[in-house]
Structure formats: structure tokens, C-alpha cells
Amino acid sequence: MQKNLLFIFLIAISSSISAQITGNITDQNNNPLPFVNILIENTYKGTTSNDDGYYELNISQPKDYVIIYSYLGYKTIKKSVSISKFPYQLDIVLEEESVSLGEVLVDATNDPANAIMRQAIAQRQANLDKIESFKADFYSRGLIKIKDAPEKIMGQEVGDLGGGLDSTRSGIIYLSETISKIQFLSPGKLKERITASKISGNSNGFSFNTALEVDFNFYNNTINFGNEIISPIANNAFSYYKYKLDGVFYDDRGNLINKVKVTPKRKNDPVFAGFIYIIEDQWDIYALELDITGVQARIPAVDVISLQQSFSYSESNDIWARISQSIDFKYGLFGIKGDGRFTAVYSNYEFNTSLTRKDFNKEIVSFEDEANKKDSIFWNKIRPVPLTSEERTDYVTKDSIQIVRESKPYLDSIDAVKNKFKLGNILGYTYQNSYKDYRLGFDIPPTSTQFNTVQGYTIGANVFYTKGFDDYNRYISVNGDLQYGFSDDRLRATGAITYKFNNTSYPFLTLSGGVTTSQFNPSNPITPLINGVSSLFFEDNYMKLYDKSHLSLNYSEELFNGFRLYAGISYQRRKALFNTTDQVFINDDNDAYTSNNPLNELAYGIAPFQTHNILKGSINARINFGQEYMSYPDAKYNVGNDNYPTLYLGYEKGFGATNSNYNFDQIKIRLAQSFNVKDKGRFSYNLKAGKFFNGDDIAFVDYQHFNGNLTHVSTEGNYTNVFNNLDYYGASTNDSYFEAHAEHDFNGFILGKVPLLNKLNFNLVVGAHLLAQPDFKPYQEYSIGLDNIGWGKWRFLRVDYLRSYQNGFISDAVVFGLKFF
């Protein structure tokens, strides 16, 4: 305890020495004012007050300065100071701004805010184009708190979250900071070089607080904020917002500032609510104070998000530039509640520089060497927003805890408690050695109890061992699965050893083998649970299985950015299986189980292929066009780009079969993409094509099978990889094929405008699906459905009506989508 107090004292001393101008900012009632912007006049050099109203302004030399203090709702103050020595104390009291309508004529039928916003919308593109490029310094701080955390979540111990929870199980669970240099080039290219990174309680970690994550430009028509959110000055904003002039005031430059209240026309539309401040005659944004609910942003765990932005004027560039931003949020899920704030400060702008596209590549975030090794003296000197007392205590406490918790005696003591075998561990137990970073154990999950007509009831178990190296940058994983079928009275076992080499190109090498039952379609179009319910209650045994013994070697790696290669070779022995049970819960005398032969449902006891051995080799590539990435010192993190599709290329060969007719070659290609269509929802497509060579008489196992669904239940998130009214194996082919899936989720664009229906917050989804082959009439499905069905934050149901056609109408169906699997 004495050491902690001494450490806090030393931090306080170093802070006061390195911060040249310090002070407290309060209102007239002596209440601290957080998030006040402090700038040196005619520059973008400044800081922001913290939650306690305290600020530190780092300047390089003693001389005369004019310092500007601005805060929404309060009068801007300019202070002229002559500084001869440091540190310099300057406390500020801000007076509330008189915001009133004054002489403004308010028409009950046409609020003057409408004319103001039309001007702002008309000038939106011109104001956006003012900044062709810039360079700037960026600072970000992320803080997440939790309140009354439960002891367990879904049976799993929560613990004290790295020392973040106090005796009331509340506290800071995440605190992190970054300092970086950013570059921007219109339209939308942003590059960041992080010079310093700090995470409370993790001296080896690297913060994920980046400028990219908080780059919200309201001059764009939409802002990517979980969902695509309509800007209050978007071209179509009047279709989504109501405006009311709340008052006017003058800033320190004599500009008339219009405070406009923005209100959603419809509750669940992807829009904000709050205030936007527009500068008269210039029609730039002066500031923002906007809220959005988790429902509107499609972030179910979040209750509300509050965003605030402040801008400052550059005379030399005639630009109002963002200088600070805060994002406050409240969340709640599974009984966990809390709040947080992400603060961002932009400074030292250089506008419309000589930057060109050559200065940008696919690397959008990078780190300087030793970025996470900066000491407290460095941070106290450069940090633009001072820490609060709570944040300082969190750093001290967790940094001290980290030293203890990484020690062998502590880790061994924790493991000694966790490794004790209890009666409750009979269905699953893990032994771990945290210091040596390995764990082993077994698990008998409830989902291992299944039913199918080949094995009857089954029960399974998993045994595992994992060992991490270099903070888990490398690891080895060994696991084995056992499954016993009570009706066919057979125990089957499989195992795999996987080694990951690094966190940069993510190479994986896996050796696997064993004996298992496999669906003829390796995509596993029907889940064991749905098949079990369908069989036992409705006598529909859609899952068709064969016996596979195999030994396989697989390797994958990203060879260069956006290009990942997959290669594999395997020896397989395949044998047909037959039904061994007619067990049902509800027996229909006019119905019976179909055979396990996917070629003929009445072919009881007849094998769909000969028992045989075969060697199979495959090589596949995934190409993510336009893929960007973040280069962390210990890892590479790829960032998807919705503007470009993903291409998959593949070649598969079967050879050395004991029945030579079963040898074959197949090439295949797939193109997929999902992207937002501005405010009109999200469009997804998935195109596949392939061709077999020398495959006239191959085993049915190796046919190209298509994901059908006859259960009227789906656990897919979307339907761009399934035909929901197609037989599982009726269209399987050993020739050429083409399939296409397209789906558009309007995401509230249509139903959000329908009175009464818009209160339900459902989404309209439409889809189209096509399957074509030689000598096969094209099969088509068309669907229309409702997604996001549920209540509150629990939106797990989707319902679709579809019709299928093949040389005319075939049938229709209703599909229920369950999204919690």
C-alpha cells in the first residue's frame, strides 16, 4: 500500500513538472467542466479538460500567448498571458452562453431551422471538398466501466476482470491510450502511425484505439456507426429528421451560431437525435451533440450512444476542422451493465498538403518501435487530456497487479484452486498451468447427445491439450473426439494436431485422422439437432451419412496481403451405412423413415456407392480484393473492404482409388460480396460455378452437392448459401454447374416508414436464388421475409415466405430462421 501511495505521489510530481500550463475549469457554481477545448490562438495546438475539469497545456517556451477556452453552452474566453517561467497555473471560470431566439421570427408551420438546414445541406459537398488532404496529431483514450458484475455468465466464472472490479464488483475494465500521426486524402483514405500505446494492466499490449475507429464525418451522407446512420445534413435528411431552431448566439469571432434541435421522424430509423450547431452564412458545422440508441445503430448490447464534436476555425485555410470528439455510451446485456467513453483530440493540422495516392497503401495502421514501452514521464508530458484521479489510480493498481499476477507463485496458487476436481466437473474438466501456458482436459457437452437413424442415440466426448508460445502468437493444439452410437453399437474416434506458426501470415498446419460418420454434403446442410427433432417428431430423416476413415494433412497461410492459400491431401476409406433404428416419438402409421441412400429414399439396404479407398488432394485460394490491414508489432489484422468482392478459386483431385472409375478432377470458382447501399439497406450476393473432368462414374460422395433445406427451419444468418426449398441431394451433379444467391436486407428503410409497423423494428428482406446445370431445367427460388423479430434486445427470429420454380411453379414454403445457434 505504501508503495502504491509513493507511486501516485511520484506521478503527480512528474505531471506538475512536465505540464507547463495547468488549471481547473469550472462554471459559476464551481462545478468542474469536462471536455472544454483549450487552444492557443491561431493554431491547432491545444488540449481538452478531463472529467474533473482539470487541464494541462504543454507549450515549448516562455512568452506571450492568447489561450482560447471554448465549451458548448458557455461563452468562449480568450486569456492573454505573459509567461516567464513554468509551471504556470491558470484557473478558468466559464459563464453560461445566452442562447435565445431573440428577434428571430418563428413560424409555427415552417420553423426557421428548416431554411438553415437546407442551406447547410446545399453547402455540404462544398464544405466536404474544402479538405483535400491533411496531416495531424491524434490522441485517443478509451474507458469502459462495469457495474454490479455477476459472479458467473452462462455458468462461466467472471473473476475480477484483471483487477478491475472492487468489492461491489464495479470498476474500470478497460483503459487505454494512443498517440499517433495521421494522414488523410480525400475521398476517405486515412493512414495512422501510432507512436505511443498504453493499456492499463498490460504493459506488453497494444491499444486498439485508432483514428479509423472514430472517424465520423458528418459531411458525408451516412456515418458508419454500427449501422449506416443518416447525417442530419445528408441530401435526404428531410426524409428522416424534423428540425427546430432552439436558439442563436455569437462565437468569439462574431459568427452567428444557430443551435438546431434534430429529432427523428420515426423512432427506429437509423438517425441521431440532439443538437447540431450551424454557422450562419458559412453553413459549416460548429459543433454536434447527438444521441443514438442501440436499436437505431443495430448494436443490441448498447442502450444509448452520445457523440459530441467540436470544431475550430483556420483563417489561413478557411476551414472549420474537428479538434475534439467524445463518444459516451451505456450498455447492458446478460445482466451486465456499465458505461464508457472514448475521447479523441486532433491537433497540429497541416491542411491540403502534397499528399498523393502514392503516400497510401493497404497498410492503414502501423506502430513505431517500442510504442508500448513509453514511461509515465513521457505520457504526462505529451498526453493532451489529463487523467482523472480514478484513471491514475487504475493505472497504478493494475500495473502493480500485473507484476504480481504474472509471477509464478501467484499463477500456481490460482491454478491450484481452479484445478481441484469437483463433482460438477464430471461432464467437463480442465487442468491448466498458467505460468507454462498450457491446458488439458475433457468435455462431454450436452450437444453431443444426438439422434440419427444410422447410429440411433449418440453420446460424445472431447479431450484436448493446448500449449501457447510467445503470448499465444504460436500455439499447438491437440484434440480428440469420441462418439458412441447406441443403435449401431459402434465407437468412433477422430483426432487432430494443429500448429500455428505466427500472428502475421497466420500459417496453420493440421494433421488429422480417425473414423467418423460424415454427411454426403461436406457443408453439413442439416444440423444434428434439427435432424434429431425432424426425425423423432416428424419421421423425416433428411441427414444422410456414410462411414469415413481418413488421414489428412492440411496447410493454410496468407502468402501476401489479401491472398490466402489452402492446400491439403488425404487418404480416405469410404463405406456405405444403413439405418439401424426406427425409433420415433410421434408415430404416423402412414409414414416411415426413408433409407439412408440419398439416391433413392426407398433403396433400403442398397449402398449408393462401393466401399473404396481414395487419395484426395486440393488447393484453394481466397483473394480479398482491396483488403487493408493493421500492422501491430506482434500481429497483422486484416480489415475487410465492402467495396470489393472476395474471390475463391479451387482445384480438387481424386486419384489412386481402388475403383479407378472414382478418380476425378474438379475446378471451382466463387465470388461473394456484401455491402451497404447507402441508407437503403445491405445487399449480398454469392455466385458459384464449377466443372468436373473425368467424373462420369465417380462415387456419389464426391458429387457437387447443394445446400438444400426441407425442414422449414434455418440457423443461417442469411440465405446466400442455401436453397430453402430444395431437396438435399436431388440436384447433386458430377458435371458443370452454376448457382447464384442474392439477398437484400432493407434494414428498416421500407418498414420503418410504415405507421404502426415501424414500432416493431422489423426489417424487410427479399432474396432470389438460381441453380443451373446441363440437361437440368434451371431451378429458382424467390423469397420475401421479416428479420429482426423479437423483443427488446433479443432479436433472434426471421420468417420468410418463398416460392420455387423449375419449368413452372413447384411449391411454396415458410422458413423460420433462428439466429441464436
Short mmCIF file of N, CA and C in Angstrom, two decimals, residues 88-164:
data_model
loop_
_atom_site.label_atom_id
_atom_site.label_comp_id
_atom_site.label_asym_id
_atom_site.label_seq_id
_atom_site.Cartn_x
_atom_site.Cartn_y
_atom_site.Cartn_z
N TYR A 88 2.91 27.06 -14.89
CA TYR A 88 2.07 28.25 -14.81
C TYR A 88 0.64 27.81 -14.52
N GLN A 89 0.06 28.30 -13.45
CA GLN A 89 -1.30 27.93 -13.04
C GLN A 89 -2.29 28.94 -13.58
N LEU A 90 -3.33 28.45 -14.26
CA LEU A 90 -4.34 29.35 -14.83
C LEU A 90 -5.70 28.67 -14.71
N ASP A 91 -6.46 29.06 -13.69
CA ASP A 91 -7.81 28.54 -13.50
C ASP A 91 -8.81 29.42 -14.24
N ILE A 92 -9.87 28.79 -14.74
CA ILE A 92 -10.84 29.50 -15.58
C ILE A 92 -12.25 29.21 -15.08
N VAL A 93 -13.06 30.26 -15.06
CA VAL A 93 -14.49 30.12 -14.77
C VAL A 93 -15.24 30.54 -16.02
N LEU A 94 -16.07 29.64 -16.56
CA LEU A 94 -16.84 29.93 -17.76
C LEU A 94 -18.28 30.28 -17.40
N GLU A 95 -18.80 31.28 -18.11
CA GLU A 95 -20.18 31.70 -17.92
C GLU A 95 -21.08 31.05 -18.96
N GLU A 96 -22.28 30.75 -18.55
CA GLU A 96 -23.21 30.14 -19.49
C GLU A 96 -23.53 31.09 -20.63
N GLU A 97 -23.61 30.52 -21.83
CA GLU A 97 -23.93 31.29 -23.02
C GLU A 97 -25.43 31.60 -23.03
N SER A 98 -25.75 32.81 -23.39
CA SER A 98 -27.15 33.20 -23.52
C SER A 98 -27.63 32.77 -24.90
N VAL A 99 -28.33 31.65 -24.93
CA VAL A 99 -28.86 31.14 -26.19
C VAL A 99 -30.35 31.43 -26.23
N SER A 100 -30.75 32.28 -27.17
CA SER A 100 -32.15 32.67 -27.23
C SER A 100 -32.55 32.89 -28.67
N LEU A 101 -33.86 32.94 -28.90
CA LEU A 101 -34.36 33.20 -30.25
C LEU A 101 -34.33 34.68 -30.59
N GLY A 102 -34.30 35.52 -29.59
CA GLY A 102 -34.15 36.96 -29.80
C GLY A 102 -35.17 37.51 -30.78
N GLU A 103 -34.66 38.13 -31.84
CA GLU A 103 -35.52 38.75 -32.84
C GLU A 103 -35.98 37.77 -33.91
N VAL A 104 -35.55 36.50 -33.79
CA VAL A 104 -35.88 35.53 -34.83
C VAL A 104 -37.39 35.29 -34.86
N LEU A 105 -37.94 35.38 -36.05
CA LEU A 105 -39.37 35.16 -36.23
C LEU A 105 -39.62 33.66 -36.40
N VAL A 106 -40.38 33.09 -35.48
CA VAL A 106 -40.65 31.66 -35.52
C VAL A 106 -42.05 31.44 -36.06
N ASP A 107 -42.13 30.72 -37.16
CA ASP A 107 -43.40 30.38 -37.80
C ASP A 107 -43.78 28.97 -37.37
N ALA A 108 -44.94 28.83 -36.80
CA ALA A 108 -45.36 27.53 -36.29
C ALA A 108 -45.43 26.47 -37.38
N THR A 109 -45.67 26.89 -38.61
CA THR A 109 -45.79 25.93 -39.71
C THR A 109 -44.48 25.72 -40.45
N ASN A 110 -43.54 26.62 -40.31
CA ASN A 110 -42.26 26.48 -41.02
C ASN A 110 -41.15 27.06 -40.15
N ASP A 111 -40.59 26.23 -39.31
CA ASP A 111 -39.56 26.68 -38.38
C ASP A 111 -38.35 27.21 -39.15
N PRO A 112 -37.73 28.31 -38.72
CA PRO A 112 -36.55 28.85 -39.42
C PRO A 112 -35.41 27.86 -39.50
N ALA A 113 -35.42 26.84 -38.65
CA ALA A 113 -34.37 25.82 -38.73
C ALA A 113 -34.40 25.11 -40.08
N ASN A 114 -35.57 25.00 -40.69
CA ASN A 114 -35.66 24.31 -41.98
C ASN A 114 -34.84 25.03 -43.05
N ALA A 115 -34.93 26.36 -43.06
CA ALA A 115 -34.16 27.13 -44.05
C ALA A 115 -32.67 27.01 -43.76
N ILE A 116 -32.30 27.02 -42.49
CA ILE A 116 -30.88 26.90 -42.10
C ILE A 116 -30.34 25.54 -42.55
N MET A 117 -31.09 24.48 -42.31
CA MET A 117 -30.62 23.15 -42.65
C MET A 117 -30.58 22.93 -44.16
N ARG A 118 -31.51 23.57 -44.89
CA ARG A 118 -31.45 23.46 -46.36
C ARG A 118 -30.17 24.11 -46.90
N GLN A 119 -29.78 25.22 -46.28
CA GLN A 119 -28.54 25.87 -46.69
C GLN A 119 -27.34 24.98 -46.34
N ALA A 120 -27.37 24.38 -45.16
CA ALA A 120 -26.27 23.51 -44.75
C ALA A 120 -26.17 22.29 -45.65
N ILE A 121 -27.33 21.75 -46.05
CA ILE A 121 -27.34 20.59 -46.94
C ILE A 121 -26.83 20.99 -48.33
N ALA A 122 -27.25 22.15 -48.80
CA ALA A 122 -26.80 22.62 -50.11
C ALA A 122 -25.29 22.85 -50.15
N GLN A 123 -24.73 23.25 -49.02
CA GLN A 123 -23.30 23.56 -48.93
C GLN A 123 -22.48 22.35 -48.47
N ARG A 124 -23.14 21.24 -48.18
CA ARG A 124 -22.46 20.07 -47.60
C ARG A 124 -21.28 19.60 -48.44
N GLN A 125 -21.50 19.36 -49.71
CA GLN A 125 -20.43 18.83 -50.56
C GLN A 125 -19.28 19.83 -50.69
N ALA A 126 -19.61 21.11 -50.81
CA ALA A 126 -18.55 22.12 -50.92
C ALA A 126 -17.70 22.17 -49.66
N ASN A 127 -18.35 22.08 -48.50
CA ASN A 127 -17.60 22.08 -47.25
C ASN A 127 -16.78 20.80 -47.09
N LEU A 128 -17.32 19.69 -47.58
CA LEU A 128 -16.57 18.43 -47.54
C LEU A 128 -15.33 18.52 -48.41
N ASP A 129 -15.46 19.16 -49.57
CA ASP A 129 -14.35 19.23 -50.52
C ASP A 129 -13.27 20.23 -50.12
N LYS A 130 -13.54 21.05 -49.10
CA LYS A 130 -12.52 22.01 -48.67
C LYS A 130 -11.24 21.32 -48.20
N ILE A 131 -11.40 20.15 -47.59
CA ILE A 131 -10.24 19.42 -47.09
C ILE A 131 -9.89 18.32 -48.08
N GLU A 132 -8.90 18.59 -48.92
CA GLU A 132 -8.44 17.59 -49.88
C GLU A 132 -7.49 16.60 -49.19
N SER A 133 -6.71 17.12 -48.25
CA SER A 133 -5.79 16.26 -47.52
C SER A 133 -5.37 16.98 -46.25
N PHE A 134 -4.85 16.22 -45.30
CA PHE A 134 -4.27 16.85 -44.12
C PHE A 134 -3.35 15.88 -43.40
N LYS A 135 -2.50 16.44 -42.56
CA LYS A 135 -1.70 15.70 -41.60
C LYS A 135 -2.05 16.26 -40.23
N ALA A 136 -2.04 15.42 -39.20
CA ALA A 136 -2.39 15.90 -37.88
C ALA A 136 -1.86 14.94 -36.82
N ASP A 137 -1.81 15.45 -35.60
CA ASP A 137 -1.53 14.61 -34.44
C ASP A 137 -2.87 14.14 -33.87
N PHE A 138 -2.88 12.92 -33.38
CA PHE A 138 -4.13 12.34 -32.88
C PHE A 138 -3.88 11.69 -31.52
N TYR A 139 -4.83 11.91 -30.63
CA TYR A 139 -4.79 11.27 -29.31
C TYR A 139 -6.15 10.64 -29.05
N SER A 140 -6.11 9.44 -28.48
CA SER A 140 -7.36 8.76 -28.15
C SER A 140 -7.24 8.10 -26.79
N ARG A 141 -8.32 8.14 -26.02
CA ARG A 141 -8.38 7.43 -24.76
C ARG A 141 -9.71 6.68 -24.69
N GLY A 142 -9.63 5.40 -24.35
CA GLY A 142 -10.82 4.58 -24.21
C GLY A 142 -11.00 4.15 -22.78
N LEU A 143 -12.21 4.28 -22.28
CA LEU A 143 -12.53 3.92 -20.91
C LEU A 143 -13.85 3.17 -20.88
N ILE A 144 -13.84 1.96 -20.31
CA ILE A 144 -15.07 1.18 -20.17
C ILE A 144 -15.21 0.75 -18.72
N LYS A 145 -16.38 1.02 -18.15
CA LYS A 145 -16.65 0.65 -16.76
C LYS A 145 -17.75 -0.40 -16.71
N ILE A 146 -17.77 -1.13 -15.63
CA ILE A 146 -18.81 -2.12 -15.40
C ILE A 146 -19.40 -1.89 -14.02
N LYS A 147 -20.67 -2.22 -13.88
CA LYS A 147 -21.36 -2.00 -12.60
C LYS A 147 -22.07 -3.29 -12.19
N ASP A 148 -21.85 -3.69 -10.94
CA ASP A 148 -22.52 -4.87 -10.37
C ASP A 148 -22.35 -6.10 -11.27
N ALA A 149 -21.13 -6.40 -11.61
CA ALA A 149 -20.87 -7.55 -12.48
C ALA A 149 -21.28 -8.85 -11.80
N PRO A 150 -21.92 -9.77 -12.52
CA PRO A 150 -22.30 -11.05 -11.91
C PRO A 150 -21.07 -11.92 -11.65
N GLU A 151 -21.23 -12.88 -10.76
CA GLU A 151 -20.14 -13.82 -10.47
C GLU A 151 -19.90 -14.75 -11.65
N LYS A 152 -21.00 -15.13 -12.34
CA LYS A 152 -20.89 -16.05 -13.46
C LYS A 152 -21.77 -15.57 -14.62
N ILE A 153 -21.36 -15.92 -15.82
CA ILE A 153 -22.17 -15.68 -17.01
C ILE A 153 -22.28 -17.01 -17.75
N MET A 154 -23.51 -17.51 -17.86
CA MET A 154 -23.78 -18.78 -18.52
C MET A 154 -22.90 -19.89 -17.95
N GLY A 155 -22.74 -19.88 -16.61
CA GLY A 155 -22.00 -20.91 -15.92
C GLY A 155 -20.51 -20.69 -15.85
N GLN A 156 -20.00 -19.68 -16.52
CA GLN A 156 -18.56 -19.42 -16.54
C GLN A 156 -18.21 -18.34 -15.51
N GLU A 157 -17.13 -18.60 -14.76
CA GLU A 157 -16.67 -17.64 -13.77
C GLU A 157 -16.20 -16.35 -14.45
N VAL A 158 -16.65 -15.22 -13.92
CA VAL A 158 -16.25 -13.93 -14.46
C VAL A 158 -14.93 -13.48 -13.85
N GLY A 159 -14.71 -13.78 -12.57
CA GLY A 159 -13.49 -13.32 -11.89
C GLY A 159 -13.54 -11.84 -11.60
N ASP A 160 -12.36 -11.24 -11.41
CA ASP A 160 -12.34 -9.80 -11.11
C ASP A 160 -11.88 -8.98 -12.31
N LEU A 161 -11.87 -9.63 -13.51
CA LEU A 161 -11.55 -8.96 -14.77
C LEU A 161 -10.23 -8.20 -14.68
N GLY A 162 -9.20 -8.94 -14.32
CA GLY A 162 -7.87 -8.36 -14.29
C GLY A 162 -7.64 -7.36 -13.20
N GLY A 163 -8.40 -7.45 -12.13
CA GLY A 163 -8.26 -6.49 -11.03
C GLY A 163 -9.10 -5.25 -11.19
N GLY A 164 -10.00 -5.24 -12.21
CA GLY A 164 -10.80 -4.05 -12.46
C GLY A 164 -11.99 -3.89 -11.54
#
